[in-house]
PDB file of C-alpha atoms in Angstrom:
ATOM      1  CA  MET A 447      30.270 144.000 198.058  1.00 38.00           C
ATOM      2  CA  THR A 448      26.542 143.463 198.231  1.00 46.00           C
ATOM      3  CA  ALA A 449      23.809 142.316 195.840  1.00 49.00           C
ATOM      4  CA  LYS A 450      23.174 146.122 195.065  1.00 55.00           C
ATOM      5  CA  SER A 451      26.626 146.231 193.570  1.00 80.00           C
ATOM      6  CA  VAL A 452      25.000 144.996 190.273  1.00 94.00           C
ATOM      7  CA  THR A 453      22.138 147.414 189.158  1.00 95.00           C
ATOM      8  CA  GLN A 454      19.723 147.657 186.263  1.00 95.00           C
ATOM      9  CA  HIS A 455      22.032 150.389 184.933  1.00 96.00           C
ATOM     10  CA  ASP A 456      24.866 147.800 184.692  1.00 97.00           C
ATOM     11  CA  VAL A 457      22.440 145.567 182.735  1.00 98.00           C
ATOM     12  CA  TRP A 458      21.719 148.336 180.260  1.00 98.00           C
ATOM     13  CA  ALA A 459      25.367 149.095 179.896  1.00 98.00           C
ATOM     14  CA  ALA A 460      25.974 145.415 179.192  1.00 98.00           C
ATOM     15  CA  LYS A 461      23.294 145.399 176.635  1.00 98.00           C
ATOM     16  CA  GLN A 462      24.946 148.390 174.817  1.00 98.00           C
ATOM     17  CA  ARG A 463      28.395 146.797 175.097  1.00 97.00           C
ATOM     18  CA  ILE A 464      27.468 143.394 173.689  1.00 97.00           C
ATOM     19  CA  SER A 465      24.682 144.275 171.147  1.00 96.00           C
ATOM     20  CA  PRO A 466      27.188 145.055 168.243  1.00 95.00           C
ATOM     21  CA  ILE A 467      28.559 141.510 168.313  1.00 93.00           C
ATOM     22  CA  LEU A 468      25.502 139.405 169.683  1.00 95.00           C
ATOM     23  CA  SER A 469      22.101 139.128 168.227  1.00 94.00           C
ATOM     24  CA  LYS A 470      18.778 138.964 170.277  1.00 97.00           C
ATOM     25  CA  SER A 471      17.644 135.395 170.749  1.00 98.00           C
ATOM     26  CA  PRO A 472      14.224 134.343 169.746  1.00 98.00           C
ATOM     27  CA  LEU A 473      11.103 134.103 171.994  1.00 98.00           C
ATOM     28  CA  ILE A 474       8.596 131.590 170.780  1.00 98.00           C
ATOM     29  CA  TYR A 475       5.210 130.329 171.980  1.00 98.00           C
ATOM     30  CA  SER A 476       4.959 126.812 172.986  1.00 97.00           C
ATOM     31  CA  ASP A 477       1.471 125.650 171.980  1.00 96.00           C
ATOM     32  CA  LYS A 478       1.979 122.155 173.314  1.00 94.00           C
ATOM     33  CA  LEU A 479       3.340 123.190 176.658  1.00 96.00           C
ATOM     34  CA  SER A 480       0.560 125.805 176.997  1.00 96.00           C
ATOM     35  CA  GLU A 481      -2.064 123.431 176.156  1.00 94.00           C
ATOM     36  CA  TYR A 482      -0.600 120.952 178.774  1.00 92.00           C
ATOM     37  CA  VAL A 483      -0.629 123.443 181.590  1.00 92.00           C
ATOM     38  CA  GLY A 484      -3.660 125.490 180.466  1.00 94.00           C
ATOM     39  CA  ALA A 485      -1.695 128.708 180.561  1.00 94.00           C
ATOM     40  CA  PRO A 486       0.544 130.610 178.012  1.00 96.00           C
ATOM     41  CA  ILE A 487       4.208 129.299 178.109  1.00 97.00           C
ATOM     42  CA  HIS A 488       7.016 131.023 176.008  1.00 98.00           C
ATOM     43  CA  LEU A 489      10.476 129.724 175.322  1.00 98.00           C
ATOM     44  CA  LYS A 490      13.612 131.944 175.305  1.00 98.00           C
ATOM     45  CA  LEU A 491      15.826 130.170 172.874  1.00 98.00           C
ATOM     46  CA  GLU A 492      19.511 130.866 174.116  1.00 98.00           C
ATOM     47  CA  ASN A 493      20.374 127.585 172.556  1.00 97.00           C
ATOM     48  CA  LEU A 494      20.394 129.481 169.241  1.00 97.00           C
ATOM     49  CA  ASN A 495      23.190 131.873 170.304  1.00 95.00           C
ATOM     50  CA  VAL A 496      26.457 131.703 168.386  1.00 93.00           C
ATOM     51  CA  SER A 497      28.041 129.697 171.145  1.00 92.00           C
ATOM     52  CA  ASN A 498      24.860 127.625 171.609  1.00 93.00           C
ATOM     53  CA  SER A 499      24.198 128.849 175.240  1.00 95.00           C
ATOM     54  CA  PHE A 500      23.292 132.057 177.260  1.00 97.00           C
ATOM     55  CA  LYS A 501      26.675 132.205 178.673  1.00 96.00           C
ATOM     56  CA  ILE A 502      28.072 134.180 175.540  1.00 97.00           C
ATOM     57  CA  ARG A 503      26.414 137.223 177.100  1.00 98.00           C
ATOM     58  CA  GLY A 504      28.367 137.334 180.154  1.00 97.00           C
ATOM     59  CA  ALA A 505      31.552 136.282 178.519  1.00 97.00           C
ATOM     60  CA  ALA A 506      31.298 139.037 176.004  1.00 97.00           C
ATOM     61  CA  ASN A 507      30.444 141.691 178.562  1.00 98.00           C
ATOM     62  CA  LYS A 508      33.300 140.730 180.753  1.00 98.00           C
ATOM     63  CA  ILE A 509      36.009 140.297 178.110  1.00 97.00           C
ATOM     64  CA  LEU A 510      34.965 143.521 176.302  1.00 97.00           C
ATOM     65  CA  SER A 511      35.356 145.371 179.627  1.00 97.00           C
ATOM     66  CA  LEU A 512      38.956 144.258 180.176  1.00 97.00           C
ATOM     67  CA  SER A 513      41.815 146.783 179.577  1.00 96.00           C
ATOM     68  CA  PRO A 514      43.886 146.632 176.400  1.00 96.00           C
ATOM     69  CA  GLU A 515      46.744 145.319 178.490  1.00 96.00           C
ATOM     70  CA  GLU A 516      44.621 142.567 180.078  1.00 96.00           C
ATOM     71  CA  GLN A 517      43.300 141.604 176.634  1.00 95.00           C
ATOM     72  CA  GLU A 518      46.719 141.477 175.255  1.00 95.00           C
ATOM     73  CA  HIS A 519      47.966 138.914 178.048  1.00 95.00           C
ATOM     74  CA  GLY A 520      44.850 136.663 177.613  1.00 96.00           C
ATOM     75  CA  VAL A 521      42.187 135.104 179.672  1.00 97.00           C
ATOM     76  CA  THR A 522      41.627 131.902 181.443  1.00 96.00           C
ATOM     77  CA  THR A 523      38.449 130.383 182.958  1.00 94.00           C
ATOM     78  CA  PHE A 524      36.998 127.182 184.494  1.00 91.00           C
ATOM     79  CA  SER A 525      33.865 125.609 182.984  1.00 86.00           C
ATOM     80  CA  THR A 526      31.479 122.783 182.662  1.00 77.00           C
ATOM     81  CA  GLY A 527      31.579 123.278 178.932  1.00 81.00           C
ATOM     82  CA  ASN A 528      29.297 126.157 177.782  1.00 85.00           C
ATOM     83  CA  TYR A 529      30.955 129.032 179.372  1.00 91.00           C
ATOM     84  CA  GLY A 530      34.341 127.799 178.176  1.00 91.00           C
ATOM     85  CA  MET A 531      32.925 127.708 174.605  1.00 92.00           C
ATOM     86  CA  SER A 532      31.567 131.248 175.131  1.00 94.00           C
ATOM     87  CA  VAL A 533      35.025 132.635 176.374  1.00 95.00           C
ATOM     88  CA  ALA A 534      36.702 130.815 173.612  1.00 94.00           C
ATOM     89  CA  TYR A 535      34.472 132.268 170.778  1.00 94.00           C
ATOM     90  CA  ILE A 536      34.854 135.879 172.135  1.00 95.00           C
ATOM     91  CA  ALA A 537      38.632 135.409 172.584  1.00 94.00           C
ATOM     92  CA  LYS A 538      38.853 134.243 168.998  1.00 93.00           C
ATOM     93  CA  GLN A 539      36.929 137.204 167.741  1.00 93.00           C
ATOM     94  CA  LEU A 540      39.434 139.523 169.522  1.00 93.00           C
ATOM     95  CA  GLY A 541      42.520 137.613 168.752  1.00 94.00           C
ATOM     96  CA  MET A 542      43.171 136.924 172.357  1.00 95.00           C
ATOM     97  CA  LYS A 543      44.842 133.795 174.118  1.00 95.00           C
ATOM     98  CA  ALA A 544      42.500 131.740 176.157  1.00 95.00           C
ATOM     99  CA  ILE A 545      43.026 128.714 178.327  1.00 95.00           C
ATOM    100  CA  ILE A 546      39.855 126.859 179.386  1.00 94.00           C
ATOM    101  CA  CYS A 547      40.136 124.523 182.445  1.00 95.00           C
ATOM    102  CA  ILE A 548      37.627 121.679 182.626  1.00 91.00           C
ATOM    103  CA  SER A 549      37.221 118.670 185.037  1.00 89.00           C
ATOM    104  CA  SER A 550      37.090 115.117 183.748  1.00 89.00           C
ATOM    105  CA  ARG A 551      33.309 115.115 184.326  1.00 84.00           C
ATOM    106  CA  VAL A 552      32.718 117.256 181.188  1.00 84.00           C
ATOM    107  CA  PRO A 553      30.947 115.104 178.539  1.00 82.00           C
ATOM    108  CA  LYS A 554      32.754 114.278 175.362  1.00 82.00           C
ATOM    109  CA  ALA A 555      30.523 116.410 173.168  1.00 80.00           C
ATOM    110  CA  LYS A 556      31.556 119.517 175.033  1.00 82.00           C
ATOM    111  CA  VAL A 557      35.212 118.517 175.216  1.00 87.00           C
ATOM    112  CA  ASP A 558      35.215 117.925 171.378  1.00 86.00           C
ATOM    113  CA  ALA A 559      33.568 121.389 170.918  1.00 85.00           C
ATOM    114  CA  LEU A 560      36.084 123.002 173.095  1.00 87.00           C
ATOM    115  CA  LYS A 561      38.962 121.444 171.394  1.00 87.00           C
ATOM    116  CA  SER A 562      37.789 122.710 168.034  1.00 87.00           C
ATOM    117  CA  SER A 563      37.204 126.287 169.477  1.00 86.00           C
ATOM    118  CA  GLY A 564      40.701 127.475 169.069  1.00 85.00           C
ATOM    119  CA  ALA A 565      41.245 127.811 172.723  1.00 88.00           C
ATOM    120  CA  GLN A 566      43.909 125.838 174.739  1.00 92.00           C
ATOM    121  CA  ILE A 567      42.125 123.180 176.902  1.00 93.00           C
ATOM    122  CA  GLU A 568      43.301 121.766 180.297  1.00 92.00           C
ATOM    123  CA  ILE A 569      41.523 118.906 181.862  1.00 92.00           C
ATOM    124  CA  HIS A 570      42.132 119.060 185.441  1.00 90.00           C
ATOM    125  CA  GLY A 571      40.491 117.132 188.448  1.00 90.00           C
ATOM    126  CA  GLU A 572      37.087 115.628 188.849  1.00 85.00           C
ATOM    127  CA  SER A 573      35.012 118.754 189.684  1.00 83.00           C
ATOM    128  CA  GLN A 574      34.621 122.319 188.665  1.00 79.00           C
ATOM    129  CA  ASP A 575      36.233 123.387 192.004  1.00 82.00           C
ATOM    130  CA  GLU A 576      39.482 121.564 190.935  1.00 89.00           C
ATOM    131  CA  ALA A 577      39.355 123.005 187.572  1.00 90.00           C
ATOM    132  CA  GLU A 578      38.949 126.540 189.218  1.00 90.00           C
ATOM    133  CA  GLN A 579      42.119 125.958 191.307  1.00 92.00           C
ATOM    134  CA  ARG A 580      44.069 125.387 188.012  1.00 94.00           C
ATOM    135  CA  SER A 581      42.649 128.405 186.469  1.00 94.00           C
ATOM    136  CA  TYR A 582      43.900 130.645 189.360  1.00 93.00           C
ATOM    137  CA  GLN A 583      47.320 128.911 189.127  1.00 94.00           C
ATOM    138  CA  LEU A 584      47.520 129.828 185.413  1.00 93.00           C
ATOM    139  CA  GLU A 585      46.800 133.363 186.306  1.00 94.00           C
ATOM    140  CA  LYS A 586      49.722 133.403 188.782  1.00 94.00           C
ATOM    141  CA  GLU A 587      52.018 131.693 186.556  1.00 93.00           C
ATOM    142  CA  HIS A 588      51.265 133.445 183.162  1.00 93.00           C
ATOM    143  CA  GLY A 589      49.528 136.733 183.990  1.00 94.00           C
ATOM    144  CA  LEU A 590      46.258 135.665 182.393  1.00 96.00           C
ATOM    145  CA  THR A 591      43.089 137.280 183.764  1.00 96.00           C
ATOM    146  CA  VAL A 592      40.616 134.850 185.188  1.00 95.00           C
ATOM    147  CA  VAL A 593      37.170 135.519 183.872  1.00 96.00           C
ATOM    148  CA  HIS A 594      34.797 133.887 186.370  1.00 93.00           C
ATOM    149  CA  PRO A 595      31.820 132.052 184.970  1.00 92.00           C
ATOM    150  CA  PHE A 596      29.290 133.440 187.174  1.00 94.00           C
ATOM    151  CA  ASP A 597      30.430 135.290 190.401  1.00 95.00           C
ATOM    152  CA  ASP A 598      31.260 138.572 188.728  1.00 96.00           C
ATOM    153  CA  PRO A 599      29.379 141.779 188.235  1.00 97.00           C
ATOM    154  CA  HIS A 600      29.995 141.791 184.492  1.00 97.00           C
ATOM    155  CA  ILE A 601      28.991 138.309 184.133  1.00 97.00           C
ATOM    156  CA  ILE A 602      25.764 138.866 185.977  1.00 98.00           C
ATOM    157  CA  ALA A 603      25.030 142.056 184.048  1.00 98.00           C
ATOM    158  CA  GLY A 604      25.611 140.289 180.782  1.00 98.00           C
ATOM    159  CA  GLN A 605      23.289 137.455 181.642  1.00 98.00           C
ATOM    160  CA  GLY A 606      20.619 140.053 182.814  1.00 98.00           C
ATOM    161  CA  THR A 607      20.282 141.309 179.228  1.00 98.00           C
ATOM    162  CA  ILE A 608      18.044 138.336 178.708  1.00 98.00           C
ATOM    163  CA  GLY A 609      15.724 139.794 181.113  1.00 98.00           C
ATOM    164  CA  LEU A 610      15.699 143.126 179.123  1.00 98.00           C
ATOM    165  CA  GLU A 611      14.780 141.308 176.105  1.00 98.00           C
ATOM    166  CA  LEU A 612      11.932 139.530 177.779  1.00 98.00           C
ATOM    167  CA  LEU A 613      10.469 142.753 178.970  1.00 98.00           C
ATOM    168  CA  GLU A 614      10.799 144.101 175.360  1.00 98.00           C
ATOM    169  CA  ASP A 615       9.011 141.055 173.794  1.00 98.00           C
ATOM    170  CA  LEU A 616       6.626 140.155 176.507  1.00 98.00           C
ATOM    171  CA  PRO A 617       5.978 143.084 178.701  1.00 97.00           C
ATOM    172  CA  ASP A 618       3.371 141.295 180.837  1.00 96.00           C
ATOM    173  CA  ILE A 619       5.690 138.504 181.838  1.00 98.00           C
ATOM    174  CA  ASP A 620       5.028 137.265 185.437  1.00 97.00           C
ATOM    175  CA  THR A 621       7.170 134.185 185.644  1.00 98.00           C
ATOM    176  CA  VAL A 622      10.599 133.020 184.494  1.00 98.00           C
ATOM    177  CA  VAL A 623      12.037 129.656 184.815  1.00 98.00           C
ATOM    178  CA  ALA A 624      15.611 128.434 184.222  1.00 98.00           C
ATOM    179  CA  GLY A 625      18.170 126.006 185.318  1.00 98.00           C
ATOM    180  CA  LEU A 626      20.103 127.241 188.418  1.00 98.00           C
ATOM    181  CA  SER A 627      23.770 126.483 188.993  1.00 95.00           C
ATOM    182  CA  GLY A 628      26.217 129.059 190.091  1.00 94.00           C
ATOM    183  CA  GLY A 629      23.460 131.737 190.055  1.00 97.00           C
ATOM    184  CA  GLY A 630      24.887 134.158 187.393  1.00 96.00           C
ATOM    185  CA  LEU A 631      21.732 133.873 185.196  1.00 98.00           C
ATOM    186  CA  HIS A 632      19.228 134.118 188.058  1.00 98.00           C
ATOM    187  CA  SER A 633      21.063 137.030 189.580  1.00 98.00           C
ATOM    188  CA  GLY A 634      20.999 139.005 186.232  1.00 98.00           C
ATOM    189  CA  LEU A 635      17.341 138.076 185.640  1.00 98.00           C
ATOM    190  CA  GLY A 636      16.450 139.137 189.065  1.00 98.00           C
ATOM    191  CA  VAL A 637      18.145 142.637 188.626  1.00 97.00           C
ATOM    192  CA  ALA A 638      16.615 143.179 185.214  1.00 98.00           C
ATOM    193  CA  LEU A 639      13.042 141.768 185.837  1.00 98.00           C
ATOM    194  CA  LYS A 640      12.448 142.700 189.428  1.00 97.00           C
ATOM    195  CA  SER A 641      13.763 146.304 188.895  1.00 96.00           C
ATOM    196  CA  ALA A 642      10.893 146.671 186.587  1.00 96.00           C
ATOM    197  CA  ASP A 643       8.291 144.724 188.601  1.00 97.00           C
ATOM    198  CA  PRO A 644       9.138 143.176 191.985  1.00 97.00           C
ATOM    199  CA  ALA A 645       6.084 140.866 191.580  1.00 97.00           C
ATOM    200  CA  ILE A 646       7.699 138.974 188.703  1.00 98.00           C
ATOM    201  CA  GLN A 647       8.532 135.354 189.879  1.00 98.00           C
ATOM    202  CA  VAL A 648      12.071 134.189 189.237  1.00 98.00           C
ATOM    203  CA  LEU A 649      12.144 130.255 189.630  1.00 98.00           C
ATOM    204  CA  GLY A 650      15.262 128.106 189.664  1.00 98.00           C
ATOM    205  CA  VAL A 651      15.481 124.412 188.799  1.00 98.00           C
ATOM    206  CA  SER A 652      18.547 122.247 189.772  1.00 97.00           C
ATOM    207  CA  THR A 653      19.616 118.726 189.621  1.00 96.00           C
ATOM    208  CA  ASP A 654      19.408 116.721 192.758  1.00 95.00           C
ATOM    209  CA  ARG A 655      22.888 115.267 192.176  1.00 94.00           C
ATOM    210  CA  GLY A 656      25.079 118.087 193.543  1.00 91.00           C
ATOM    211  CA  PRO A 657      22.957 121.198 193.872  1.00 95.00           C
ATOM    212  CA  ALA A 658      25.496 123.506 195.379  1.00 94.00           C
ATOM    213  CA  MET A 659      23.410 126.752 195.257  1.00 97.00           C
ATOM    214  CA  TYR A 660      20.260 124.934 196.647  1.00 97.00           C
ATOM    215  CA  GLU A 661      22.290 123.450 199.603  1.00 97.00           C
ATOM    216  CA  SER A 662      24.029 126.676 200.134  1.00 97.00           C
ATOM    217  CA  ILE A 663      20.613 128.561 200.407  1.00 97.00           C
ATOM    218  CA  GLN A 664      19.326 125.970 202.800  1.00 97.00           C
ATOM    219  CA  GLN A 665      22.303 126.279 205.123  1.00 97.00           C
ATOM    220  CA  GLY A 666      22.500 130.095 204.767  1.00 97.00           C
ATOM    221  CA  LYS A 667      26.025 130.174 203.520  1.00 97.00           C
ATOM    222  CA  PRO A 668      28.122 128.880 200.562  1.00 97.00           C
ATOM    223  CA  VAL A 669      29.009 125.288 201.135  1.00 96.00           C
ATOM    224  CA  ALA A 670      30.711 122.632 199.020  1.00 91.00           C
ATOM    225  CA  VAL A 671      28.806 119.586 197.650  1.00 91.00           C
ATOM    226  CA  GLU A 672      29.883 116.398 196.164  1.00 88.00           C
ATOM    227  CA  GLU A 673      29.246 116.198 192.383  1.00 82.00           C
ATOM    228  CA  GLN A 674      27.596 113.148 190.745  1.00 88.00           C
ATOM    229  CA  ASP A 675      27.111 112.369 187.064  1.00 88.00           C
ATOM    230  CA  THR A 676      23.804 113.692 185.704  1.00 92.00           C
ATOM    231  CA  LEU A 677      22.196 114.485 182.379  1.00 93.00           C
ATOM    232  CA  ALA A 678      22.214 118.046 183.589  1.00 92.00           C
ATOM    233  CA  ASP A 679      26.006 118.413 183.791  1.00 87.00           C
ATOM    234  CA  SER A 680      25.791 122.202 183.238  1.00 88.00           C
ATOM    235  CA  LEU A 681      24.001 122.532 186.561  1.00 91.00           C
ATOM    236  CA  LEU A 682      27.108 121.070 188.483  1.00 85.00           C
ATOM    237  CA  GLY A 683      29.867 122.919 190.042  1.00 81.00           C
ATOM    238  CA  GLY A 684      30.332 124.734 193.412  1.00 86.00           C
ATOM    239  CA  ILE A 685      29.455 128.348 193.955  1.00 93.00           C
ATOM    240  CA  GLY A 686      32.661 129.069 195.770  1.00 90.00           C
ATOM    241  CA  LEU A 687      33.115 129.233 199.532  1.00 92.00           C
ATOM    242  CA  ASN A 688      34.074 132.847 199.138  1.00 93.00           C
ATOM    243  CA  ASN A 689      31.201 133.692 196.873  1.00 95.00           C
ATOM    244  CA  ARG A 690      30.817 137.512 196.566  1.00 95.00           C
ATOM    245  CA  TYR A 691      27.835 138.138 194.667  1.00 96.00           C
ATOM    246  CA  THR A 692      25.516 135.401 193.268  1.00 97.00           C
ATOM    247  CA  PHE A 693      24.801 133.717 196.672  1.00 97.00           C
ATOM    248  CA  GLU A 694      23.372 136.788 198.063  1.00 96.00           C
ATOM    249  CA  MET A 695      21.549 137.811 194.894  1.00 97.00           C
ATOM    250  CA  VAL A 696      19.849 134.436 194.547  1.00 98.00           C
ATOM    251  CA  GLN A 697      18.825 134.817 198.191  1.00 97.00           C
ATOM    252  CA  GLN A 698      17.299 138.215 197.260  1.00 96.00           C
ATOM    253  CA  TYR A 699      15.757 137.561 193.874  1.00 97.00           C
ATOM    254  CA  VAL A 700      14.951 133.881 193.425  1.00 98.00           C
ATOM    255  CA  ASP A 701      11.450 132.989 194.802  1.00 98.00           C
ATOM    256  CA  ASP A 702      11.761 129.167 194.739  1.00 97.00           C
ATOM    257  CA  ILE A 703      14.177 126.468 193.830  1.00 98.00           C
ATOM    258  CA  GLN A 704      13.169 122.918 192.839  1.00 98.00           C
ATOM    259  CA  LEU A 705      15.241 119.808 192.519  1.00 98.00           C
ATOM    260  CA  LEU A 706      14.800 117.319 189.745  1.00 98.00           C
ATOM    261  CA  ASP A 707      15.996 113.792 189.206  1.00 97.00           C
ATOM    262  CA  ASP A 708      17.535 112.628 185.907  1.00 96.00           C
ATOM    263  CA  ASP A 709      14.194 110.972 184.893  1.00 96.00           C
ATOM    264  CA  GLN A 710      12.295 114.305 185.062  1.00 97.00           C
ATOM    265  CA  ILE A 711      15.191 116.193 183.274  1.00 97.00           C
ATOM    266  CA  ALA A 712      15.110 113.553 180.420  1.00 97.00           C
ATOM    267  CA  GLN A 713      11.290 114.005 180.056  1.00 96.00           C
ATOM    268  CA  GLY A 714      12.057 117.783 179.309  1.00 97.00           C
ATOM    269  CA  MET A 715      14.720 116.904 176.761  1.00 97.00           C
ATOM    270  CA  ALA A 716      12.382 114.423 175.085  1.00 97.00           C
ATOM    271  CA  PHE A 717       9.565 116.865 175.027  1.00 97.00           C
ATOM    272  CA  MET A 718      11.752 119.583 173.368  1.00 97.00           C
ATOM    273  CA  LEU A 719      12.817 117.166 170.594  1.00 97.00           C
ATOM    274  CA  ASP A 720       9.306 115.655 169.970  1.00 95.00           C
ATOM    275  CA  LYS A 721       7.284 118.869 170.143  1.00 96.00           C
ATOM    276  CA  HIS A 722       9.764 121.513 169.016  1.00 96.00           C
ATOM    277  CA  ARG A 723      12.259 119.490 167.048  1.00 96.00           C
ATOM    278  CA  MET A 724      15.096 120.910 169.219  1.00 97.00           C
ATOM    279  CA  ILE A 725      17.963 118.930 170.741  1.00 97.00           C
ATOM    280  CA  VAL A 726      18.799 120.624 174.091  1.00 97.00           C
ATOM    281  CA  GLU A 727      20.991 119.658 176.952  1.00 95.00           C
ATOM    282  CA  GLY A 728      19.675 118.490 180.377  1.00 96.00           C
ATOM    283  CA  ALA A 729      20.162 121.933 182.109  1.00 96.00           C
ATOM    284  CA  ALA A 730      18.272 123.609 179.266  1.00 97.00           C
ATOM    285  CA  ALA A 731      15.354 121.215 179.586  1.00 97.00           C
ATOM    286  CA  SER A 732      15.118 121.313 183.382  1.00 98.00           C
ATOM    287  CA  GLY A 733      12.459 124.002 183.370  1.00 98.00           C
ATOM    288  CA  ILE A 734      10.359 121.957 180.944  1.00 97.00           C
ATOM    289  CA  GLY A 735      10.835 118.796 183.073  1.00 97.00           C
ATOM    290  CA  ALA A 736       9.790 120.785 186.153  1.00 97.00           C
ATOM    291  CA  ILE A 737       6.454 121.914 184.357  1.00 97.00           C
ATOM    292  CA  LEU A 738       5.702 118.479 183.052  1.00 96.00           C
ATOM    293  CA  ASN A 739       6.055 117.061 186.529  1.00 95.00           C
ATOM    294  CA  ASN A 740       4.136 119.843 188.313  1.00 95.00           C
ATOM    295  CA  ARG A 741       7.087 120.934 190.387  1.00 95.00           C
ATOM    296  CA  ILE A 742       6.359 124.460 189.711  1.00 93.00           C
ATOM    297  CA  LYS A 743       3.187 126.496 189.054  1.00 89.00           C
ATOM    298  CA  PRO A 744       3.363 128.502 185.959  1.00 93.00           C
ATOM    299  CA  GLY A 745       1.913 132.127 185.996  1.00 93.00           C
ATOM    300  CA  PHE A 746      -0.350 133.804 183.452  1.00 93.00           C
ATOM    301  CA  ARG A 747       2.681 134.655 181.183  1.00 96.00           C
ATOM    302  CA  THR A 748       5.455 132.268 181.914  1.00 98.00           C
ATOM    303  CA  VAL A 749       8.901 132.109 180.109  1.00 98.00           C
ATOM    304  CA  VAL A 750      11.271 129.152 180.215  1.00 98.00           C
ATOM    305  CA  VAL A 751      14.909 129.851 179.456  1.00 98.00           C
ATOM    306  CA  ILE A 752      16.216 127.245 177.060  1.00 98.00           C
ATOM    307  CA  SER A 753      19.800 127.701 178.039  1.00 97.00           C
ATOM    308  CA  GLY A 754      21.896 125.581 175.767  1.00 95.00           C
ATOM    309  CA  CYS A 755      22.271 122.559 173.536  1.00 94.00           C
ATOM    310  CA  SER A 756      25.523 120.811 174.201  1.00 89.00           C
ATOM    311  CA  VAL A 757      24.542 117.153 174.367  1.00 91.00           C
ATOM    312  CA  ASP A 758      25.911 114.357 172.348  1.00 89.00           C
ATOM    313  CA  THR A 759      23.871 112.373 169.896  1.00 91.00           C
ATOM    314  CA  GLU A 760      24.218 109.045 171.657  1.00 92.00           C
ATOM    315  CA  THR A 761      22.815 110.517 174.843  1.00 93.00           C
ATOM    316  CA  MET A 762      19.823 112.081 172.994  1.00 95.00           C
ATOM    317  CA  LEU A 763      18.976 108.916 171.161  1.00 95.00           C
ATOM    318  CA  ASP A 764      19.073 106.962 174.611  1.00 95.00           C
ATOM    319  CA  VAL A 765      16.826 109.666 176.170  1.00 96.00           C
ATOM    320  CA  MET A 766      14.302 109.436 173.213  1.00 95.00           C
ATOM    321  CA  GLU A 767      14.269 105.559 173.451  1.00 94.00           C
ATOM    322  CA  ARG A 768      13.555 105.494 177.172  1.00 94.00           C
ATOM    323  CA  TYR A 769      11.407 108.492 177.729  1.00 91.00           C
ATOM    324  CA  SER A 770       9.316 109.135 174.559  1.00 88.00           C
ATOM    325  CA  ASP A 771       6.375 107.346 176.078  1.00 88.00           C
ATOM    326  CA  ALA A 772       6.500 109.939 178.979  1.00 84.00           C
ATOM    327  CA  ILE A 773       6.008 112.818 176.626  1.00 88.00           C
ATOM    328  CA  PRO A 774       2.281 114.289 176.864  1.00 85.00           C
ATOM    329  CA  LYS A 775       0.383 113.636 173.748  1.00 78.00           C
TER     330      LYS A 775
END
């Protein structure tokens, strides 16, 4: 399979499939960020989706595409938190069984949310790769269908519906920035946006504490990296040594990838709370952090995808105490 296996037609089909159950997310103008960089910056608020992250789109498109028999048997997945909550939500709406496999690195706030989601939770290993192994074991043992969190055409197409909404709301968009992990989001954005205009810049921001996609791109093949604790826990996780779609698609569509440390990510989180009164997680704030630290150059019409808001109160209070002075006035 090649990157061309996912097309703009697939993204439009995903939009039609998921629109009856998912609402369009807001796009707002950030006056403070625009003033800081001297160019218009908009924020795509995926944190306001029903599962509090963009991953509900791919999860909905994938699960709704399953056969009645597959839906009857149920699904399993592996996740750093947000995708698991999205799968759990869709499965509950359809009355399906769902088992979510997570590693011991998933923060308490996300674990608590998963436990209250109605899905069965299994904590296995210290990395997403180990949680993935458990998910495929459950598939063999119980006949569940593994719904991969990113390396799947239906997931990619579902995430690409964000790009279609951006073109509807901001037709002259020239740059989109988002946290980059497994690549499902950027692959979908690339298909949707660059099919309309190849000149649109698609930029990725990753944590420097285990950036699997970044390291894979640098080495020209999927590689495994050691995960470390980070504020941007949603950006952790391997891309799979047998990656079929997103590695090639990120190579094709993503124009640049920048790595941020936790201090820079925390500045983005603090900015969003102080200026927009929104609590967002580290991965969601990574694009803001990159702009504040001049790691990326915004275009004339830039959108930052605010991908999710799963962060515990204690962490957010600590961020504000330590980084409020670093917020542009």
